[in-house]
JSON list of C-alpha atoms in Angstrom, two decimals:
[
{"chain": "A", "resi": 251, "resn": "ASN", "atom": "CA", "xyz": [-0.15, -0.05, 0.47]},
{"chain": "A", "resi": 252, "resn": "ALA", "atom": "CA", "xyz": [0.91, 3.55, -0.60]},
{"chain": "A", "resi": 253, "resn": "GLY", "atom": "CA", "xyz": [-0.52, 5.05, 1.73]},
{"chain": "A", "resi": 254, "resn": "VAL", "atom": "CA", "xyz": [-1.25, 8.27, 1.35]},
{"chain": "A", "resi": 255, "resn": "THR", "atom": "CA", "xyz": [0.59, 9.90, -1.86]},
{"chain": "A", "resi": 256, "resn": "GLN", "atom": "CA", "xyz": [0.80, 14.27, -2.39]},
{"chain": "A", "resi": 257, "resn": "THR", "atom": "CA", "xyz": [1.57, 15.68, -4.88]},
{"chain": "A", "resi": 258, "resn": "PRO", "atom": "CA", "xyz": [3.94, 17.61, -6.10]},
{"chain": "A", "resi": 259, "resn": "LYS", "atom": "CA", "xyz": [6.78, 17.59, -3.21]},
{"chain": "A", "resi": 260, "resn": "PHE", "atom": "CA", "xyz": [8.02, 20.49, -4.03]},
{"chain": "A", "resi": 261, "resn": "ARG", "atom": "CA", "xyz": [6.90, 24.32, -5.84]},
{"chain": "A", "resi": 262, "resn": "VAL", "atom": "CA", "xyz": [8.34, 27.51, -6.23]},
{"chain": "A", "resi": 263, "resn": "LEU", "atom": "CA", "xyz": [4.76, 30.19, -7.68]},
{"chain": "A", "resi": 264, "resn": "LYS", "atom": "CA", "xyz": [4.44, 33.28, -8.17]},
{"chain": "A", "resi": 265, "resn": "THR", "atom": "CA", "xyz": [3.09, 35.84, -6.07]},
{"chain": "A", "resi": 266, "resn": "GLY", "atom": "CA", "xyz": [-0.75, 36.23, -7.92]},
{"chain": "A", "resi": 267, "resn": "GLN", "atom": "CA", "xyz": [-0.76, 32.47, -9.34]},
{"chain": "A", "resi": 268, "resn": "SER", "atom": "CA", "xyz": [-2.34, 28.92, -8.64]},
{"chain": "A", "resi": 269, "resn": "MET", "atom": "CA", "xyz": [-2.19, 26.26, -7.88]},
{"chain": "A", "resi": 270, "resn": "THR", "atom": "CA", "xyz": [-3.90, 22.93, -6.69]},
{"chain": "A", "resi": 271, "resn": "LEU", "atom": "CA", "xyz": [-1.77, 20.53, -4.04]},
{"chain": "A", "resi": 272, "resn": "LEU", "atom": "CA", "xyz": [-3.27, 16.74, -4.47]},
{"chain": "A", "resi": 273, "resn": "CYS", "atom": "CA", "xyz": [-3.41, 14.58, -1.57]},
{"chain": "A", "resi": 274, "resn": "ALA", "atom": "CA", "xyz": [-4.63, 9.98, -2.01]},
{"chain": "A", "resi": 275, "resn": "GLN", "atom": "CA", "xyz": [-4.85, 7.67, 0.02]},
{"chain": "A", "resi": 276, "resn": "ASP", "atom": "CA", "xyz": [-5.28, 3.66, -0.39]},
{"chain": "A", "resi": 277, "resn": "MET", "atom": "CA", "xyz": [-6.25, 3.16, 2.81]},
{"chain": "A", "resi": 278, "resn": "ASN", "atom": "CA", "xyz": [-9.79, 3.97, 2.93]},
{"chain": "A", "resi": 279, "resn": "HIS", "atom": "CA", "xyz": [-10.17, 6.14, 5.52]},
{"chain": "A", "resi": 280, "resn": "GLU", "atom": "CA", "xyz": [-13.33, 8.68, 6.20]},
{"chain": "A", "resi": 281, "resn": "TYR", "atom": "CA", "xyz": [-11.18, 11.81, 7.20]},
{"chain": "A", "resi": 282, "resn": "MET", "atom": "CA", "xyz": [-9.02, 14.17, 5.47]},
{"chain": "A", "resi": 283, "resn": "TYR", "atom": "CA", "xyz": [-6.12, 16.75, 6.93]},
{"chain": "A", "resi": 284, "resn": "TRP", "atom": "CA", "xyz": [-4.84, 19.40, 5.76]},
{"chain": "A", "resi": 285, "resn": "TYR", "atom": "CA", "xyz": [-1.83, 20.95, 7.70]},
{"chain": "A", "resi": 286, "resn": "ARG", "atom": "CA", "xyz": [1.14, 23.81, 7.35]},
{"chain": "A", "resi": 287, "resn": "GLN", "atom": "CA", "xyz": [4.05, 23.46, 9.55]},
{"chain": "A", "resi": 288, "resn": "ASP", "atom": "CA", "xyz": [6.39, 26.18, 9.21]},
{"chain": "A", "resi": 289, "resn": "PRO", "atom": "CA", "xyz": [9.80, 27.59, 11.16]},
{"chain": "A", "resi": 290, "resn": "GLY", "atom": "CA", "xyz": [9.56, 26.61, 14.17]},
{"chain": "A", "resi": 291, "resn": "MET", "atom": "CA", "xyz": [5.63, 26.30, 14.35]},
{"chain": "A", "resi": 292, "resn": "GLY", "atom": "CA", "xyz": [4.23, 22.28, 15.41]},
{"chain": "A", "resi": 293, "resn": "LEU", "atom": "CA", "xyz": [1.27, 21.45, 12.45]},
{"chain": "A", "resi": 294, "resn": "ARG", "atom": "CA", "xyz": [-1.21, 24.04, 11.68]},
{"chain": "A", "resi": 295, "resn": "LEU", "atom": "CA", "xyz": [-4.71, 22.22, 11.03]},
{"chain": "A", "resi": 296, "resn": "ILE", "atom": "CA", "xyz": [-6.89, 24.07, 7.10]},
{"chain": "A", "resi": 297, "resn": "HIS", "atom": "CA", "xyz": [-8.69, 22.66, 6.31]},
{"chain": "A", "resi": 298, "resn": "TYR", "atom": "CA", "xyz": [-10.73, 18.43, 7.12]},
{"chain": "A", "resi": 299, "resn": "SER", "atom": "CA", "xyz": [-12.98, 16.21, 5.72]},
{"chain": "A", "resi": 300, "resn": "VAL", "atom": "CA", "xyz": [-15.46, 13.99, 7.62]},
{"chain": "A", "resi": 301, "resn": "GLY", "atom": "CA", "xyz": [-16.34, 12.57, 4.64]},
{"chain": "A", "resi": 302, "resn": "GLU", "atom": "CA", "xyz": [-16.49, 12.27, 1.02]},
{"chain": "A", "resi": 303, "resn": "GLY", "atom": "CA", "xyz": [-17.93, 15.71, 0.24]},
{"chain": "A", "resi": 304, "resn": "THR", "atom": "CA", "xyz": [-18.44, 16.87, 2.93]},
{"chain": "A", "resi": 305, "resn": "THR", "atom": "CA", "xyz": [-14.66, 19.59, 4.23]},
{"chain": "A", "resi": 306, "resn": "ALA", "atom": "CA", "xyz": [-14.54, 22.20, 7.36]},
{"chain": "A", "resi": 307, "resn": "LYS", "atom": "CA", "xyz": [-12.09, 24.89, 8.31]},
{"chain": "A", "resi": 308, "resn": "GLY", "atom": "CA", "xyz": [-9.39, 24.85, 10.75]},
{"chain": "A", "resi": 309, "resn": "GLU", "atom": "CA", "xyz": [-7.26, 26.55, 12.17]},
{"chain": "A", "resi": 310, "resn": "VAL", "atom": "CA", "xyz": [-6.48, 28.70, 9.58]},
{"chain": "A", "resi": 311, "resn": "PRO", "atom": "CA", "xyz": [-8.32, 28.43, 6.64]},
{"chain": "A", "resi": 312, "resn": "ASP", "atom": "CA", "xyz": [-7.84, 32.09, 4.87]},
{"chain": "A", "resi": 313, "resn": "GLY", "atom": "CA", "xyz": [-6.02, 32.02, 1.13]},
{"chain": "A", "resi": 314, "resn": "TYR", "atom": "CA", "xyz": [-7.40, 27.97, 0.78]},
{"chain": "A", "resi": 315, "resn": "ASN", "atom": "CA", "xyz": [-10.12, 26.09, 0.01]},
{"chain": "A", "resi": 316, "resn": "VAL", "atom": "CA", "xyz": [-10.89, 22.82, -0.26]},
{"chain": "A", "resi": 317, "resn": "SER", "atom": "CA", "xyz": [-12.96, 19.81, -2.17]},
{"chain": "A", "resi": 318, "resn": "ARG", "atom": "CA", "xyz": [-13.83, 16.38, -0.92]},
{"chain": "A", "resi": 319, "resn": "LEU", "atom": "CA", "xyz": [-15.35, 15.11, -4.28]},
{"chain": "A", "resi": 320, "resn": "LYS", "atom": "CA", "xyz": [-13.79, 11.05, -4.75]},
{"chain": "A", "resi": 321, "resn": "LYS", "atom": "CA", "xyz": [-13.46, 9.72, -1.18]},
{"chain": "A", "resi": 322, "resn": "GLN", "atom": "CA", "xyz": [-9.43, 8.98, -1.56]},
{"chain": "A", "resi": 323, "resn": "ASN", "atom": "CA", "xyz": [-8.77, 12.61, -2.93]},
{"chain": "A", "resi": 324, "resn": "PHE", "atom": "CA", "xyz": [-8.41, 15.51, -1.05]},
{"chain": "A", "resi": 325, "resn": "LEU", "atom": "CA", "xyz": [-7.66, 18.89, -3.00]},
{"chain": "A", "resi": 326, "resn": "LEU", "atom": "CA", "xyz": [-6.04, 21.78, -1.34]},
{"chain": "A", "resi": 327, "resn": "GLY", "atom": "CA", "xyz": [-6.77, 24.76, -3.99]},
{"chain": "A", "resi": 328, "resn": "LEU", "atom": "CA", "xyz": [-4.07, 28.45, -3.19]},
{"chain": "A", "resi": 329, "resn": "GLU", "atom": "CA", "xyz": [-6.92, 30.78, -5.41]},
{"chain": "A", "resi": 330, "resn": "SER", "atom": "CA", "xyz": [-3.75, 33.69, -5.03]},
{"chain": "A", "resi": 331, "resn": "ALA", "atom": "CA", "xyz": [-1.18, 32.86, -3.98]},
{"chain": "A", "resi": 332, "resn": "ALA", "atom": "CA", "xyz": [0.63, 34.74, -1.45]},
{"chain": "A", "resi": 333, "resn": "PRO", "atom": "CA", "xyz": [5.00, 34.76, 0.07]},
{"chain": "A", "resi": 334, "resn": "SER", "atom": "CA", "xyz": [3.01, 34.26, 3.35]},
{"chain": "A", "resi": 335, "resn": "GLN", "atom": "CA", "xyz": [1.72, 30.70, 2.15]},
{"chain": "A", "resi": 336, "resn": "THR", "atom": "CA", "xyz": [6.16, 30.16, 2.03]},
{"chain": "A", "resi": 337, "resn": "SER", "atom": "CA", "xyz": [5.46, 26.38, 3.93]},
{"chain": "A", "resi": 338, "resn": "VAL", "atom": "CA", "xyz": [5.52, 22.75, 3.54]},
{"chain": "A", "resi": 339, "resn": "TYR", "atom": "CA", "xyz": [2.06, 21.44, 3.80]},
{"chain": "A", "resi": 340, "resn": "PHE", "atom": "CA", "xyz": [1.04, 18.10, 5.15]},
{"chain": "A", "resi": 341, "resn": "CYS", "atom": "CA", "xyz": [-2.18, 15.99, 4.58]},
{"chain": "A", "resi": 342, "resn": "ALA", "atom": "CA", "xyz": [-3.13, 13.49, 6.43]},
{"chain": "A", "resi": 343, "resn": "SER", "atom": "CA", "xyz": [-5.39, 10.53, 7.24]},
{"chain": "A", "resi": 344, "resn": "SER", "atom": "CA", "xyz": [-7.11, 8.48, 9.27]},
{"chain": "A", "resi": 345, "resn": "PHE", "atom": "CA", "xyz": [-9.82, 6.62, 10.08]},
{"chain": "A", "resi": 346, "resn": "LEU", "atom": "CA", "xyz": [-10.93, 7.32, 12.93]},
{"chain": "A", "resi": 347, "resn": "SER", "atom": "CA", "xyz": [-12.52, 10.99, 13.58]},
{"chain": "A", "resi": 348, "resn": "GLY", "atom": "CA", "xyz": [-9.29, 13.37, 15.34]},
{"chain": "A", "resi": 349, "resn": "GLY", "atom": "CA", "xyz": [-6.93, 10.33, 14.75]},
{"chain": "A", "resi": 350, "resn": "VAL", "atom": "CA", "xyz": [-7.38, 8.54, 17.11]},
{"chain": "A", "resi": 351, "resn": "ASP", "atom": "CA", "xyz": [-5.71, 5.56, 15.31]},
{"chain": "A", "resi": 352, "resn": "GLY", "atom": "CA", "xyz": [-3.14, 7.93, 14.19]},
{"chain": "A", "resi": 353, "resn": "TYR", "atom": "CA", "xyz": [-3.18, 9.47, 11.76]},
{"chain": "A", "resi": 354, "resn": "THR", "atom": "CA", "xyz": [-0.81, 9.02, 8.11]},
{"chain": "A", "resi": 355, "resn": "PHE", "atom": "CA", "xyz": [0.62, 11.41, 6.27]},
{"chain": "A", "resi": 356, "resn": "GLY", "atom": "CA", "xyz": [2.12, 12.51, 3.69]},
{"chain": "A", "resi": 357, "resn": "SER", "atom": "CA", "xyz": [5.99, 13.14, 3.07]},
{"chain": "A", "resi": 358, "resn": "GLY", "atom": "CA", "xyz": [4.57, 16.56, 2.97]},
{"chain": "A", "resi": 359, "resn": "THR", "atom": "CA", "xyz": [4.91, 19.72, -0.09]},
{"chain": "A", "resi": 360, "resn": "ARG", "atom": "CA", "xyz": [7.15, 22.02, -0.21]},
{"chain": "A", "resi": 361, "resn": "LEU", "atom": "CA", "xyz": [5.95, 25.39, -1.40]},
{"chain": "A", "resi": 362, "resn": "THR", "atom": "CA", "xyz": [7.74, 29.07, -2.04]},
{"chain": "A", "resi": 363, "resn": "VAL", "atom": "CA", "xyz": [6.28, 31.87, -2.69]},
{"chain": "A", "resi": 364, "resn": "VAL", "atom": "CA", "xyz": [7.71, 34.61, -4.28]},
{"chain": "B", "resi": 37, "resn": "SER", "atom": "CA", "xyz": [-3.45, 28.20, 18.98]},
{"chain": "B", "resi": 38, "resn": "GLN", "atom": "CA", "xyz": [-1.17, 25.41, 20.24]},
{"chain": "B", "resi": 39, "resn": "GLN", "atom": "CA", "xyz": [-2.74, 23.47, 23.18]},
{"chain": "B", "resi": 40, "resn": "GLY", "atom": "CA", "xyz": [0.73, 21.82, 23.35]},
{"chain": "B", "resi": 41, "resn": "GLU", "atom": "CA", "xyz": [3.76, 22.98, 23.75]},
{"chain": "B", "resi": 42, "resn": "GLU", "atom": "CA", "xyz": [6.65, 20.82, 24.40]},
{"chain": "B", "resi": 43, "resn": "ASP", "atom": "CA", "xyz": [10.09, 20.72, 26.51]},
{"chain": "B", "resi": 44, "resn": "PRO", "atom": "CA", "xyz": [12.27, 21.35, 25.76]},
{"chain": "B", "resi": 45, "resn": "GLN", "atom": "CA", "xyz": [12.38, 23.15, 22.35]},
{"chain": "B", "resi": 46, "resn": "ALA", "atom": "CA", "xyz": [15.62, 20.64, 21.98]},
{"chain": "B", "resi": 47, "resn": "LEU", "atom": "CA", "xyz": [18.23, 17.74, 23.16]},
{"chain": "B", "resi": 48, "resn": "SER", "atom": "CA", "xyz": [21.43, 17.18, 22.51]},
{"chain": "B", "resi": 49, "resn": "ILE", "atom": "CA", "xyz": [22.51, 12.71, 23.50]},
{"chain": "B", "resi": 50, "resn": "GLN", "atom": "CA", "xyz": [24.70, 10.47, 23.60]},
{"chain": "B", "resi": 51, "resn": "GLY", "atom": "CA", "xyz": [23.41, 6.80, 21.87]},
{"chain": "B", "resi": 52, "resn": "GLY", "atom": "CA", "xyz": [23.15, 4.84, 24.70]},
{"chain": "B", "resi": 53, "resn": "GLU", "atom": "CA", "xyz": [21.24, 7.18, 26.82]},
{"chain": "B", "resi": 54, "resn": "ASN", "atom": "CA", "xyz": [17.80, 7.80, 27.83]},
{"chain": "B", "resi": 55, "resn": "ALA", "atom": "CA", "xyz": [16.01, 10.63, 26.14]},
{"chain": "B", "resi": 56, "resn": "THR", "atom": "CA", "xyz": [12.58, 12.02, 28.46]},
{"chain": "B", "resi": 57, "resn": "MET", "atom": "CA", "xyz": [11.01, 15.20, 26.72]},
{"chain": "B", "resi": 58, "resn": "ASN", "atom": "CA", "xyz": [7.26, 16.75, 27.32]},
{"chain": "B", "resi": 59, "resn": "CYS", "atom": "CA", "xyz": [3.94, 17.92, 27.11]},
{"chain": "B", "resi": 60, "resn": "SER", "atom": "CA", "xyz": [2.06, 20.55, 29.00]},
{"chain": "B", "resi": 61, "resn": "TYR", "atom": "CA", "xyz": [-1.56, 21.45, 27.99]},
{"chain": "B", "resi": 62, "resn": "LYS", "atom": "CA", "xyz": [-3.66, 23.61, 28.84]},
{"chain": "B", "resi": 63, "resn": "THR", "atom": "CA", "xyz": [-7.43, 22.31, 28.09]},
{"chain": "B", "resi": 64, "resn": "SER", "atom": "CA", "xyz": [-8.93, 18.95, 29.80]},
{"chain": "B", "resi": 65, "resn": "ILE", "atom": "CA", "xyz": [-8.51, 16.74, 26.61]},
{"chain": "B", "resi": 66, "resn": "ASN", "atom": "CA", "xyz": [-9.89, 13.31, 24.89]},
{"chain": "B", "resi": 67, "resn": "ASN", "atom": "CA", "xyz": [-6.95, 11.29, 23.85]},
{"chain": "B", "resi": 68, "resn": "LEU", "atom": "CA", "xyz": [-3.22, 12.54, 23.77]},
{"chain": "B", "resi": 69, "resn": "GLN", "atom": "CA", "xyz": [-0.62, 11.47, 20.69]},
{"chain": "B", "resi": 70, "resn": "TRP", "atom": "CA", "xyz": [3.17, 11.29, 20.43]},
{"chain": "B", "resi": 71, "resn": "TYR", "atom": "CA", "xyz": [4.69, 11.50, 16.68]},
{"chain": "B", "resi": 72, "resn": "ARG", "atom": "CA", "xyz": [7.88, 11.60, 15.03]},
{"chain": "B", "resi": 73, "resn": "GLN", "atom": "CA", "xyz": [9.21, 13.59, 12.47]},
{"chain": "B", "resi": 74, "resn": "ASN", "atom": "CA", "xyz": [12.39, 12.86, 10.02]},
{"chain": "B", "resi": 75, "resn": "SER", "atom": "CA", "xyz": [13.75, 15.88, 8.81]},
{"chain": "B", "resi": 76, "resn": "GLY", "atom": "CA", "xyz": [11.53, 15.95, 5.43]},
{"chain": "B", "resi": 77, "resn": "ARG", "atom": "CA", "xyz": [9.84, 13.52, 6.46]},
{"chain": "B", "resi": 78, "resn": "GLY", "atom": "CA", "xyz": [5.96, 13.56, 6.87]},
{"chain": "B", "resi": 79, "resn": "LEU", "atom": "CA", "xyz": [4.77, 12.15, 10.78]},
{"chain": "B", "resi": 80, "resn": "VAL", "atom": "CA", "xyz": [5.35, 9.67, 12.65]},
{"chain": "B", "resi": 81, "resn": "HIS", "atom": "CA", "xyz": [2.20, 8.01, 14.56]},
{"chain": "B", "resi": 82, "resn": "LEU", "atom": "CA", "xyz": [4.19, 6.63, 18.32]},
{"chain": "B", "resi": 83, "resn": "ILE", "atom": "CA", "xyz": [1.45, 6.27, 20.60]},
{"chain": "B", "resi": 84, "resn": "LEU", "atom": "CA", "xyz": [-1.65, 7.88, 21.77]},
{"chain": "B", "resi": 85, "resn": "ILE", "atom": "CA", "xyz": [-2.80, 7.68, 25.40]},
{"chain": "B", "resi": 86, "resn": "ARG", "atom": "CA", "xyz": [-6.12, 8.41, 26.34]},
{"chain": "B", "resi": 87, "resn": "SER", "atom": "CA", "xyz": [-7.14, 10.57, 29.41]},
{"chain": "B", "resi": 88, "resn": "ASN", "atom": "CA", "xyz": [-7.74, 7.07, 31.73]},
{"chain": "B", "resi": 89, "resn": "GLU", "atom": "CA", "xyz": [-4.36, 6.05, 31.56]},
{"chain": "B", "resi": 90, "resn": "ARG", "atom": "CA", "xyz": [-1.63, 7.21, 33.23]},
{"chain": "B", "resi": 91, "resn": "GLU", "atom": "CA", "xyz": [1.34, 5.19, 31.03]},
{"chain": "B", "resi": 92, "resn": "LYS", "atom": "CA", "xyz": [1.77, 2.40, 28.19]},
{"chain": "B", "resi": 93, "resn": "HIS", "atom": "CA", "xyz": [3.88, 1.55, 26.75]},
{"chain": "B", "resi": 94, "resn": "SER", "atom": "CA", "xyz": [5.13, 0.27, 23.03]},
{"chain": "B", "resi": 95, "resn": "GLY", "atom": "CA", "xyz": [9.20, -0.40, 22.17]},
{"chain": "B", "resi": 96, "resn": "ARG", "atom": "CA", "xyz": [11.25, 1.50, 24.07]},
{"chain": "B", "resi": 97, "resn": "LEU", "atom": "CA", "xyz": [8.79, 4.26, 24.74]},
{"chain": "B", "resi": 98, "resn": "ARG", "atom": "CA", "xyz": [7.37, 5.34, 27.86]},
{"chain": "B", "resi": 99, "resn": "VAL", "atom": "CA", "xyz": [4.07, 7.78, 27.37]},
{"chain": "B", "resi": 100, "resn": "THR", "atom": "CA", "xyz": [2.92, 9.25, 31.52]},
{"chain": "B", "resi": 101, "resn": "LEU", "atom": "CA", "xyz": [0.32, 11.34, 31.73]},
{"chain": "B", "resi": 102, "resn": "ASP", "atom": "CA", "xyz": [-1.10, 12.95, 34.04]},
{"chain": "B", "resi": 103, "resn": "THR", "atom": "CA", "xyz": [-4.06, 15.09, 33.87]},
{"chain": "B", "resi": 104, "resn": "SER", "atom": "CA", "xyz": [-4.02, 16.71, 37.16]},
{"chain": "B", "resi": 105, "resn": "LYS", "atom": "CA", "xyz": [-1.02, 18.78, 36.26]},
{"chain": "B", "resi": 106, "resn": "LYS", "atom": "CA", "xyz": [-2.10, 18.44, 32.30]},
{"chain": "B", "resi": 107, "resn": "SER", "atom": "CA", "xyz": [0.42, 16.88, 31.51]},
{"chain": "B", "resi": 108, "resn": "SER", "atom": "CA", "xyz": [2.74, 13.89, 29.15]},
{"chain": "B", "resi": 109, "resn": "SER", "atom": "CA", "xyz": [5.82, 13.20, 29.22]},
{"chain": "B", "resi": 110, "resn": "LEU", "atom": "CA", "xyz": [7.29, 11.43, 26.11]},
{"chain": "B", "resi": 111, "resn": "LEU", "atom": "CA", "xyz": [11.33, 8.35, 27.77]},
{"chain": "B", "resi": 112, "resn": "ILE", "atom": "CA", "xyz": [13.05, 6.49, 24.95]},
{"chain": "B", "resi": 113, "resn": "THR", "atom": "CA", "xyz": [15.25, 4.20, 27.06]},
{"chain": "B", "resi": 114, "resn": "ALA", "atom": "CA", "xyz": [19.22, 2.94, 25.38]},
{"chain": "B", "resi": 115, "resn": "SER", "atom": "CA", "xyz": [18.40, 6.31, 22.39]},
{"chain": "B", "resi": 116, "resn": "ARG", "atom": "CA", "xyz": [19.96, 5.44, 19.44]},
{"chain": "B", "resi": 117, "resn": "ALA", "atom": "CA", "xyz": [21.13, 7.79, 16.35]},
{"chain": "B", "resi": 118, "resn": "ALA", "atom": "CA", "xyz": [18.11, 6.74, 14.25]},
{"chain": "B", "resi": 119, "resn": "ASP", "atom": "CA", "xyz": [16.24, 8.01, 17.17]},
{"chain": "B", "resi": 120, "resn": "THR", "atom": "CA", "xyz": [16.82, 11.64, 15.62]},
{"chain": "B", "resi": 121, "resn": "ALA", "atom": "CA", "xyz": [13.51, 13.59, 15.11]},
{"chain": "B", "resi": 122, "resn": "SER", "atom": "CA", "xyz": [11.27, 15.63, 16.50]},
{"chain": "B", "resi": 123, "resn": "TYR", "atom": "CA", "xyz": [9.08, 14.76, 18.94]},
{"chain": "B", "resi": 124, "resn": "PHE", "atom": "CA", "xyz": [5.10, 16.90, 18.70]},
{"chain": "B", "resi": 125, "resn": "CYS", "atom": "CA", "xyz": [2.95, 15.24, 21.39]},
{"chain": "B", "resi": 126, "resn": "ALA", "atom": "CA", "xyz": [-1.04, 16.31, 19.41]},
{"chain": "B", "resi": 127, "resn": "THR", "atom": "CA", "xyz": [-3.81, 16.36, 22.23]},
{"chain": "B", "resi": 128, "resn": "ASP", "atom": "CA", "xyz": [-7.99, 17.13, 21.09]},
{"chain": "B", "resi": 129, "resn": "ALA", "atom": "CA", "xyz": [-9.16, 19.33, 23.78]},
{"chain": "B", "resi": 130, "resn": "ARG", "atom": "CA", "xyz": [-12.89, 17.84, 25.19]},
{"chain": "B", "resi": 131, "resn": "GLY", "atom": "CA", "xyz": [-15.75, 19.20, 23.91]},
{"chain": "B", "resi": 132, "resn": "GLY", "atom": "CA", "xyz": [-14.17, 20.57, 21.07]},
{"chain": "B", "resi": 133, "resn": "SER", "atom": "CA", "xyz": [-14.14, 18.82, 17.69]},
{"chain": "B", "resi": 134, "resn": "TYR", "atom": "CA", "xyz": [-12.08, 16.27, 18.22]},
{"chain": "B", "resi": 135, "resn": "ILE", "atom": "CA", "xyz": [-9.31, 16.88, 16.11]},
{"chain": "B", "resi": 136, "resn": "PRO", "atom": "CA", "xyz": [-5.44, 17.55, 17.67]},
{"chain": "B", "resi": 137, "resn": "THR", "atom": "CA", "xyz": [-3.43, 19.78, 17.21]},
{"chain": "B", "resi": 138, "resn": "PHE", "atom": "CA", "xyz": [0.03, 20.08, 17.96]},
{"chain": "B", "resi": 139, "resn": "GLY", "atom": "CA", "xyz": [2.56, 21.50, 19.49]},
{"chain": "B", "resi": 140, "resn": "ARG", "atom": "CA", "xyz": [5.32, 23.03, 18.22]},
{"chain": "B", "resi": 141, "resn": "GLY", "atom": "CA", "xyz": [7.82, 20.06, 19.06]},
{"chain": "B", "resi": 142, "resn": "THR", "atom": "CA", "xyz": [11.02, 18.84, 20.40]},
{"chain": "B", "resi": 143, "resn": "SER", "atom": "CA", "xyz": [14.36, 18.34, 18.23]},
{"chain": "B", "resi": 144, "resn": "LEU", "atom": "CA", "xyz": [16.37, 15.37, 19.58]},
{"chain": "B", "resi": 145, "resn": "ILE", "atom": "CA", "xyz": [19.61, 14.76, 18.27]},
{"chain": "B", "resi": 146, "resn": "VAL", "atom": "CA", "xyz": [21.38, 10.98, 19.33]},
{"chain": "B", "resi": 147, "resn": "HIS", "atom": "CA", "xyz": [24.66, 11.37, 19.12]},
{"chain": "B", "resi": 148, "resn": "PRO", "atom": "CA", "xyz": [26.56, 7.55, 17.78]}
]
């Protein structure tokens, strides 16, 4: 099993450009999450989904949109990238609510906005 | 806002020694989890301890939870160079969304 796969792994954007980060999981997990990690910070929740067709805002949702059209995929969109969105983005999934079975994380997408 | 905060921020030890890191949190929790992150990689789940548990073991890992002090500790015994990583605690506030929030982590370096 591949687990959680994130694409792309690296990306450089110019301010104002848009892009979509893809997260795919093959574990039939109901719950999926997008986090960002900045230097010296923990992970901060951007958006999450409790099932196909559902999404909800996390701690830092501004400037991002998400979609969960298929159970296995969770997309994170940046509508108009800003330098403040330079970060490492992690997707995670879990079978149980709150990840009490333990989150499975992807390997991350390193995004630089110039 | 971060519910859990790890201490120390950085820890450097010799291989074979024990490593202890702590997590303090602000509000009552349902569960507390510990994760490891190797440089440039995603986080890996290590262990979960529930609010009604006081201690759990997994291999060389020992986790304790003191709900009266709102704190947890992670002990890694007989550390190895491969244990070099950042360690994060994640807590979900009781009465909240059950989605855990992460602390800033403890960076552990184990010298061979």
